[in-house]
Amino acid sequence: MSNPRSLPVLEPAVVPCCPPLTERPLSAEEAERAAKMFKALGDPVRLRLFSAVASHEGGEACVCDISDVGVSQPTVSHHLKKLREAGLLTSERRGTWVYYRVEPSVLAAMGQLLSAAA
């Protein structure tokens, strides 16, 4: 017996925010979106956490595997929340642990913004 309902199409977590900086000046909206991403990465602890998730085997990391960044666990949770709010990380709770991943579209968007125009 088949199910006649179709599944929803999932949108990518992050759409490239803007064209390369060398292509044209950013609009106010584009600059706002880019600044949100870079502001979240402007903290050394957040940058280390983002790097730990992005480079972790399998493309995702349990918070238990990345929390050794020299700050307390509540502070790690705060920084991970800021990275999620900026659209840089997604998370999924599995039992008592939360797993984080960087969507490939995030890295592509950041790379596109900083690359030279073709």
Short mmCIF file of N, CA and C in Angstrom, two decimals, residues 9-113:
data_model
loop_
_atom_site.label_atom_id
_atom_site.label_comp_id
_atom_site.label_asym_id
_atom_site.label_seq_id
_atom_site.Cartn_x
_atom_site.Cartn_y
_atom_site.Cartn_z
N VAL A 9 9.95 19.23 0.65
CA VAL A 9 11.29 19.49 0.15
C VAL A 9 12.02 20.30 1.21
N LEU A 10 13.19 19.82 1.61
CA LEU A 10 13.98 20.52 2.62
C LEU A 10 14.84 21.57 1.95
N GLU A 11 14.80 22.76 2.49
CA GLU A 11 15.61 23.86 1.98
C GLU A 11 16.99 23.78 2.62
N PRO A 12 18.04 24.23 1.93
CA PRO A 12 19.36 24.25 2.56
C PRO A 12 19.35 25.18 3.76
N ALA A 13 20.17 24.85 4.76
CA ALA A 13 20.21 25.63 5.99
C ALA A 13 20.64 27.07 5.73
N VAL A 14 21.59 27.25 4.85
CA VAL A 14 22.11 28.59 4.56
C VAL A 14 22.20 28.77 3.06
N VAL A 15 21.63 29.84 2.59
CA VAL A 15 21.72 30.18 1.18
C VAL A 15 22.88 31.16 1.06
N PRO A 16 23.71 31.02 0.03
CA PRO A 16 24.81 31.99 -0.10
C PRO A 16 24.31 33.41 0.08
N CYS A 17 24.97 34.12 0.96
CA CYS A 17 24.45 35.43 1.35
C CYS A 17 24.66 36.50 0.31
N CYS A 18 25.72 36.39 -0.41
CA CYS A 18 26.04 37.50 -1.28
C CYS A 18 27.09 37.11 -2.31
N PRO A 19 27.26 37.97 -3.30
CA PRO A 19 28.28 37.70 -4.32
C PRO A 19 29.67 37.95 -3.74
N PRO A 20 30.70 37.53 -4.44
CA PRO A 20 32.06 37.82 -3.97
C PRO A 20 32.23 39.32 -3.73
N LEU A 21 33.01 39.65 -2.73
CA LEU A 21 33.22 41.06 -2.37
C LEU A 21 33.82 41.86 -3.51
N THR A 22 34.55 41.20 -4.41
CA THR A 22 35.19 41.90 -5.51
C THR A 22 34.26 42.12 -6.70
N GLU A 23 33.06 41.54 -6.65
CA GLU A 23 32.13 41.65 -7.78
C GLU A 23 31.39 42.97 -7.80
N ARG A 24 30.88 43.36 -6.63
CA ARG A 24 30.13 44.61 -6.51
C ARG A 24 29.96 44.93 -5.04
N PRO A 25 29.60 46.16 -4.70
CA PRO A 25 29.35 46.49 -3.29
C PRO A 25 28.14 45.70 -2.77
N LEU A 26 28.21 45.30 -1.52
CA LEU A 26 27.10 44.57 -0.90
C LEU A 26 25.93 45.51 -0.62
N SER A 27 24.73 44.97 -0.73
CA SER A 27 23.55 45.73 -0.31
C SER A 27 23.52 45.72 1.22
N ALA A 28 22.67 46.53 1.79
CA ALA A 28 22.56 46.58 3.25
C ALA A 28 22.12 45.22 3.80
N GLU A 29 21.20 44.56 3.13
CA GLU A 29 20.71 43.25 3.57
C GLU A 29 21.81 42.19 3.48
N GLU A 30 22.56 42.20 2.39
CA GLU A 30 23.65 41.24 2.23
C GLU A 30 24.73 41.45 3.29
N ALA A 31 25.05 42.70 3.55
CA ALA A 31 26.06 43.03 4.55
C ALA A 31 25.60 42.58 5.94
N GLU A 32 24.33 42.73 6.22
CA GLU A 32 23.77 42.31 7.51
C GLU A 32 23.93 40.80 7.70
N ARG A 33 23.60 40.03 6.66
CA ARG A 33 23.71 38.57 6.75
C ARG A 33 25.17 38.13 6.89
N ALA A 34 26.06 38.73 6.12
CA ALA A 34 27.47 38.37 6.19
C ALA A 34 28.07 38.75 7.54
N ALA A 35 27.70 39.92 8.03
CA ALA A 35 28.23 40.38 9.32
C ALA A 35 27.80 39.45 10.45
N LYS A 36 26.60 38.93 10.37
CA LYS A 36 26.11 38.01 11.40
C LYS A 36 26.98 36.76 11.46
N MET A 37 27.34 36.22 10.28
CA MET A 37 28.20 35.04 10.24
C MET A 37 29.59 35.36 10.80
N PHE A 38 30.17 36.45 10.31
CA PHE A 38 31.54 36.77 10.73
C PHE A 38 31.62 37.23 12.18
N LYS A 39 30.57 37.88 12.66
CA LYS A 39 30.54 38.29 14.07
C LYS A 39 30.56 37.05 14.96
N ALA A 40 29.79 36.04 14.58
CA ALA A 40 29.76 34.80 15.37
C ALA A 40 31.13 34.14 15.39
N LEU A 41 31.89 34.26 14.31
CA LEU A 41 33.22 33.65 14.24
C LEU A 41 34.31 34.57 14.78
N GLY A 42 33.94 35.77 15.19
CA GLY A 42 34.91 36.75 15.68
C GLY A 42 35.44 36.45 17.08
N ASP A 43 34.88 35.47 17.75
CA ASP A 43 35.33 35.08 19.07
C ASP A 43 36.24 33.85 18.93
N PRO A 44 37.42 33.86 19.55
CA PRO A 44 38.35 32.73 19.39
C PRO A 44 37.76 31.37 19.83
N VAL A 45 36.97 31.36 20.90
CA VAL A 45 36.37 30.10 21.36
C VAL A 45 35.37 29.60 20.31
N ARG A 46 34.55 30.50 19.78
CA ARG A 46 33.58 30.10 18.76
C ARG A 46 34.28 29.61 17.50
N LEU A 47 35.34 30.27 17.11
CA LEU A 47 36.09 29.85 15.93
C LEU A 47 36.69 28.46 16.14
N ARG A 48 37.21 28.20 17.35
CA ARG A 48 37.74 26.87 17.65
C ARG A 48 36.64 25.81 17.62
N LEU A 49 35.48 26.13 18.19
CA LEU A 49 34.36 25.18 18.18
C LEU A 49 33.89 24.90 16.75
N PHE A 50 33.76 25.96 15.96
CA PHE A 50 33.33 25.81 14.57
C PHE A 50 34.33 24.93 13.81
N SER A 51 35.61 25.19 14.01
CA SER A 51 36.65 24.41 13.35
C SER A 51 36.62 22.96 13.81
N ALA A 52 36.39 22.74 15.10
CA ALA A 52 36.34 21.38 15.63
C ALA A 52 35.19 20.59 15.01
N VAL A 53 34.04 21.23 14.85
CA VAL A 53 32.90 20.56 14.22
C VAL A 53 33.18 20.33 12.74
N ALA A 54 33.63 21.36 12.04
CA ALA A 54 33.86 21.27 10.59
C ALA A 54 34.90 20.21 10.24
N SER A 55 35.91 20.03 11.08
CA SER A 55 36.98 19.10 10.76
C SER A 55 36.80 17.73 11.40
N HIS A 56 35.74 17.55 12.16
CA HIS A 56 35.52 16.28 12.85
C HIS A 56 35.17 15.17 11.85
N GLU A 57 35.65 13.98 12.13
CA GLU A 57 35.39 12.84 11.26
C GLU A 57 33.89 12.62 11.10
N GLY A 58 33.45 12.42 9.87
CA GLY A 58 32.05 12.19 9.59
C GLY A 58 31.24 13.47 9.42
N GLY A 59 31.87 14.62 9.61
CA GLY A 59 31.19 15.88 9.38
C GLY A 59 30.27 16.33 10.50
N GLU A 60 30.27 15.61 11.62
CA GLU A 60 29.49 16.05 12.77
C GLU A 60 30.24 15.67 14.03
N ALA A 61 29.95 16.40 15.11
CA ALA A 61 30.66 16.15 16.36
C ALA A 61 29.70 16.23 17.53
N CYS A 62 29.88 15.32 18.46
CA CYS A 62 29.13 15.35 19.71
C CYS A 62 29.73 16.46 20.58
N VAL A 63 28.89 17.15 21.31
CA VAL A 63 29.40 18.20 22.19
C VAL A 63 30.41 17.62 23.17
N CYS A 64 30.27 16.36 23.51
CA CYS A 64 31.22 15.72 24.43
C CYS A 64 32.61 15.60 23.83
N ASP A 65 32.72 15.64 22.51
CA ASP A 65 34.02 15.51 21.84
C ASP A 65 34.71 16.84 21.55
N ILE A 66 33.99 17.93 21.68
CA ILE A 66 34.57 19.23 21.27
C ILE A 66 34.59 20.26 22.40
N SER A 67 34.21 19.88 23.60
CA SER A 67 34.05 20.86 24.68
C SER A 67 35.34 21.26 25.37
N ASP A 68 36.48 20.66 25.00
CA ASP A 68 37.75 20.99 25.63
C ASP A 68 38.42 22.17 24.93
N VAL A 69 37.87 23.36 25.15
CA VAL A 69 38.42 24.56 24.52
C VAL A 69 38.83 25.61 25.56
N GLY A 70 39.00 25.15 26.81
CA GLY A 70 39.51 26.04 27.85
C GLY A 70 38.48 26.88 28.57
N VAL A 71 37.20 26.59 28.37
CA VAL A 71 36.15 27.31 29.09
C VAL A 71 35.19 26.28 29.69
N SER A 72 34.32 26.74 30.59
CA SER A 72 33.39 25.83 31.26
C SER A 72 32.33 25.31 30.29
N GLN A 73 31.68 24.21 30.66
CA GLN A 73 30.65 23.63 29.81
C GLN A 73 29.49 24.60 29.54
N PRO A 74 29.01 25.36 30.53
CA PRO A 74 27.95 26.33 30.21
C PRO A 74 28.40 27.38 29.18
N THR A 75 29.67 27.75 29.22
CA THR A 75 30.18 28.71 28.26
C THR A 75 30.28 28.09 26.87
N VAL A 76 30.68 26.82 26.80
CA VAL A 76 30.69 26.11 25.51
C VAL A 76 29.28 26.09 24.93
N SER A 77 28.29 25.75 25.76
CA SER A 77 26.90 25.72 25.30
C SER A 77 26.44 27.08 24.79
N HIS A 78 26.84 28.14 25.48
CA HIS A 78 26.49 29.49 25.05
C HIS A 78 27.08 29.80 23.67
N HIS A 79 28.34 29.46 23.48
CA HIS A 79 28.99 29.74 22.20
C HIS A 79 28.40 28.89 21.07
N LEU A 80 28.08 27.64 21.35
CA LEU A 80 27.45 26.80 20.33
C LEU A 80 26.07 27.35 19.96
N LYS A 81 25.36 27.87 20.93
CA LYS A 81 24.05 28.50 20.66
C LYS A 81 24.22 29.70 19.73
N LYS A 82 25.22 30.51 19.98
CA LYS A 82 25.46 31.68 19.12
C LYS A 82 25.80 31.25 17.69
N LEU A 83 26.57 30.18 17.54
CA LEU A 83 26.90 29.67 16.21
C LEU A 83 25.65 29.13 15.50
N ARG A 84 24.77 28.49 16.26
CA ARG A 84 23.50 28.01 15.67
C ARG A 84 22.63 29.18 15.25
N GLU A 85 22.52 30.18 16.10
CA GLU A 85 21.69 31.35 15.80
C GLU A 85 22.18 32.10 14.57
N ALA A 86 23.48 32.05 14.33
CA ALA A 86 24.06 32.71 13.15
C ALA A 86 23.91 31.86 11.89
N GLY A 87 23.37 30.65 12.04
CA GLY A 87 23.18 29.77 10.89
C GLY A 87 24.42 29.01 10.48
N LEU A 88 25.43 29.00 11.34
CA LEU A 88 26.68 28.33 10.99
C LEU A 88 26.69 26.85 11.36
N LEU A 89 25.90 26.48 12.37
CA LEU A 89 25.82 25.09 12.80
C LEU A 89 24.36 24.66 12.86
N THR A 90 24.14 23.37 12.68
CA THR A 90 22.85 22.77 12.98
C THR A 90 23.10 21.75 14.09
N SER A 91 22.06 21.40 14.81
CA SER A 91 22.24 20.46 15.91
C SER A 91 21.10 19.46 15.96
N GLU A 92 21.39 18.33 16.60
CA GLU A 92 20.41 17.27 16.76
C GLU A 92 20.67 16.58 18.09
N ARG A 93 19.63 16.46 18.90
CA ARG A 93 19.77 15.78 20.18
C ARG A 93 19.57 14.28 19.96
N ARG A 94 20.51 13.50 20.50
CA ARG A 94 20.42 12.03 20.46
C ARG A 94 20.65 11.54 21.89
N GLY A 95 19.57 11.16 22.52
CA GLY A 95 19.67 10.76 23.93
C GLY A 95 20.04 11.96 24.77
N THR A 96 21.15 11.83 25.51
CA THR A 96 21.56 12.94 26.37
C THR A 96 22.57 13.88 25.71
N TRP A 97 23.04 13.54 24.50
CA TRP A 97 24.06 14.33 23.84
C TRP A 97 23.48 15.10 22.66
N VAL A 98 24.12 16.20 22.36
CA VAL A 98 23.74 17.00 21.19
C VAL A 98 24.88 16.90 20.19
N TYR A 99 24.53 16.63 18.95
CA TYR A 99 25.50 16.52 17.86
C TYR A 99 25.37 17.74 16.97
N TYR A 100 26.51 18.29 16.56
CA TYR A 100 26.55 19.49 15.73
C TYR A 100 27.17 19.15 14.39
N ARG A 101 26.71 19.89 13.36
CA ARG A 101 27.30 19.73 12.03
C ARG A 101 27.29 21.09 11.33
N VAL A 102 28.28 21.23 10.45
CA VAL A 102 28.35 22.41 9.59
C VAL A 102 27.77 21.99 8.26
N GLU A 103 26.74 22.67 7.82
CA GLU A 103 26.17 22.38 6.52
C GLU A 103 27.16 22.78 5.44
N PRO A 104 27.34 21.95 4.41
CA PRO A 104 28.26 22.30 3.33
C PRO A 104 27.93 23.66 2.71
N SER A 105 26.66 24.03 2.69
CA SER A 105 26.29 25.32 2.09
C SER A 105 26.86 26.49 2.88
N VAL A 106 27.10 26.30 4.18
CA VAL A 106 27.68 27.37 4.99
C VAL A 106 29.10 27.65 4.53
N LEU A 107 29.90 26.60 4.41
CA LEU A 107 31.29 26.79 3.97
C LEU A 107 31.33 27.33 2.54
N ALA A 108 30.43 26.85 1.69
CA ALA A 108 30.38 27.35 0.32
C ALA A 108 30.02 28.84 0.28
N ALA A 109 29.06 29.24 1.10
CA ALA A 109 28.65 30.65 1.14
C ALA A 109 29.79 31.54 1.61
N MET A 110 30.49 31.10 2.66
CA MET A 110 31.59 31.90 3.17
C MET A 110 32.73 31.96 2.16
N GLY A 111 33.01 30.83 1.51
CA GLY A 111 34.05 30.81 0.50
C GLY A 111 33.72 31.68 -0.68
N GLN A 112 32.45 31.64 -1.11
CA GLN A 112 32.03 32.45 -2.25
C GLN A 112 32.18 33.94 -1.95
N LEU A 113 31.81 34.32 -0.74
CA LEU A 113 31.89 35.73 -0.37
C LEU A 113 33.33 36.23 -0.42
#
